[in-house]
Each structure stands twice: as structure tokens, then as C-alpha cells.
GROMACS .gro file of C-alpha atoms in nm:
model
   95
    1MET     CA    1  10.976  10.110   9.463
    2THR     CA    2  10.866  10.244   9.800
    3VAL     CA    3  10.924  10.026  10.106
    4LYS     CA    4  10.618   9.856  10.252
    5LEU     CA    5  10.542   9.946  10.615
    6THR     CA    6  10.555   9.685  10.890
    7GLU     CA    7  10.240   9.590  11.082
    8GLN     CA    8  10.374   9.782  11.382
    9GLU     CA    9  10.437  10.095  11.173
   10VAL     CA   10  10.081  10.077  11.038
   11SER     CA   11   9.941  10.023  11.388
   12ASP     CA   12  10.137  10.322  11.521
   13ALA     CA   13  10.023  10.542  11.231
   14LEU     CA   14   9.656  10.456  11.286
   15LYS     CA   15   9.677  10.604  11.636
   16ASN     CA   16   9.723  10.947  11.474
   17LEU     CA   17   9.469  10.902  11.196
   18LYS     CA   18   9.129  10.954  11.356
   19GLY     CA   19   8.850  10.805  11.147
   20TRP     CA   20   9.079  10.576  10.947
   21GLU     CA   21   9.090  10.197  10.972
   22LEU     CA   22   9.274   9.910  10.815
   23ARG     CA   23   9.052   9.706  10.578
   24GLU     CA   24   9.186   9.436  10.350
   25GLY     CA   25   9.536   9.582  10.377
   26LYS     CA   26   9.429   9.936  10.287
   27LEU     CA   27   9.389  10.255  10.490
   28CYS     CA   28   9.020  10.341  10.463
   29THR     CA   29   8.786  10.615  10.570
   30LYS     CA   30   8.431  10.726  10.495
   31LEU     CA   31   8.362  11.099  10.500
   32GLU     CA   32   8.025  11.272  10.509
   33PHE     CA   33   7.982  11.629  10.387
   34GLU     CA   34   7.699  11.879  10.394
   35ASN     CA   35   7.609  11.819  10.030
   36PHE     CA   36   7.740  11.703   9.692
   37ILE     CA   37   7.917  12.032   9.614
   38SER     CA   38   8.111  12.018   9.943
   39ALA     CA   39   8.209  11.656   9.883
   40PHE     CA   40   8.315  11.717   9.525
   41GLY     CA   41   8.505  12.033   9.618
   42PHE     CA   42   8.694  11.838   9.883
   43MET     CA   43   8.784  11.573   9.626
   44ALA     CA   44   8.911  11.838   9.384
   45ARG     CA   45   9.135  11.992   9.652
   46VAL     CA   46   9.271  11.652   9.756
   47ALA     CA   47   9.331  11.562   9.391
   48MET     CA   48   9.565  11.860   9.358
   49ARG     CA   49   9.755  11.758   9.673
   50ALA     CA   50   9.771  11.396   9.555
   51GLU     CA   51   9.913  11.501   9.222
   52LYS     CA   52  10.185  11.706   9.394
   53ILE     CA   53  10.300  11.407   9.599
   54ASP     CA   54  10.249  11.171   9.304
   55HIS     CA   55  10.025  10.932   9.495
   56HIS     CA   56   9.657  10.888   9.413
   57PRO     CA   57   9.370  10.749   9.619
   58GLU     CA   58   9.115  10.487   9.535
   59TRP     CA   59   8.793  10.668   9.605
   60SER     CA   60   8.428  10.704   9.525
   61ASN     CA   61   8.165  10.970   9.572
   62VAL     CA   62   7.793  10.920   9.611
   63TYR     CA   63   7.606  11.244   9.677
   64LYS     CA   64   7.763  11.376  10.000
   65THR     CA   65   7.969  11.067  10.092
   66VAL     CA   66   8.332  11.010   9.994
   67ASN     CA   67   8.491  10.669  10.052
   68ILE     CA   68   8.871  10.657  10.038
   69ALA     CA   69   9.110  10.362  10.034
   70LEU     CA   70   9.487  10.409  10.027
   71THR     CA   71   9.751  10.157   9.925
   72THR     CA   72  10.070  10.155   9.722
   73HIS     CA   73  10.005   9.899   9.451
   74ASP     CA   74  10.363   9.857   9.330
   75SER     CA   75  10.476   9.782   9.689
   76GLY     CA   76  10.193   9.542   9.764
   77GLY     CA   77  10.069   9.729  10.070
   78LEU     CA   78  10.093  10.045  10.273
   79THR     CA   79  10.393  10.275  10.248
   80ALA     CA   80  10.498  10.618  10.367
   81LYS     CA   81  10.322  10.757  10.057
   82ASP     CA   82   9.989  10.639  10.194
   83LEU     CA   83  10.056  10.802  10.530
   84ALA     CA   84  10.157  11.126  10.358
   85LEU     CA   85   9.836  11.129  10.156
   86ALA     CA   86   9.625  11.048  10.464
   87GLU     CA   87   9.793  11.341  10.641
   88ALA     CA   88   9.721  11.569  10.344
   89ILE     CA   89   9.356  11.459  10.354
   90LYS     CA   90   9.345  11.528  10.728
   91GLN     CA   91   9.487  11.878  10.671
   92GLU     CA   92   9.232  11.946  10.398
   93LEU     CA   93   8.949  11.847  10.632
   94GLU     CA   94   9.080  12.086  10.897
   95HIS     CA   95   9.053  12.386  10.663
   0.00000   0.00000   0.00000
């Protein structure tokens, strides 16, 4: 099992994750894209990254909006896996 982050570690991490917030113990963001194809393409690219790091987001897509929530269920909160996936998502957005 992965070690759950402390409140201070989460707070420090949020300083480097623009557009992310803590909601109900999960790292959350809402992303808007130009259209459905752009949003779905982004999700497909992130899915491949998530599979490589063996950590998968809770997410939904409605037209051009993607909502993402990250948590590590078996640890009961946020872990380094969530931060790694948030960073991968950030990198994908920068491309």
C-alpha cells in the first residue's frame, strides 16, 4: 500500500498544481477544451500515461468539459501516485 500524504504535503503540492483544488479529500480539476474531440483526445492520451504508472483517475466528460478527481482508494486519501498523475496531466496539457 502507498503511504498517505500529510496535510502539509498536500498543501505544498497544491502550490505547484495550478487549477487543482482539494475537494472532499481528492485532488480535483475541471478542464475546458475547444470541442468534444479535443477533450476526448486528451483523455485518451492521459489514459495511456495513467496505465503506465498504474494509477487511474476518476473522471467524466461532457462535451468539451473534463472533470478529474484523484485519490488512492487503498490508502484512504492522497498519495505520491496522485501527485505523479496530476503532474502527467499537467505535462499533457502543456503539449
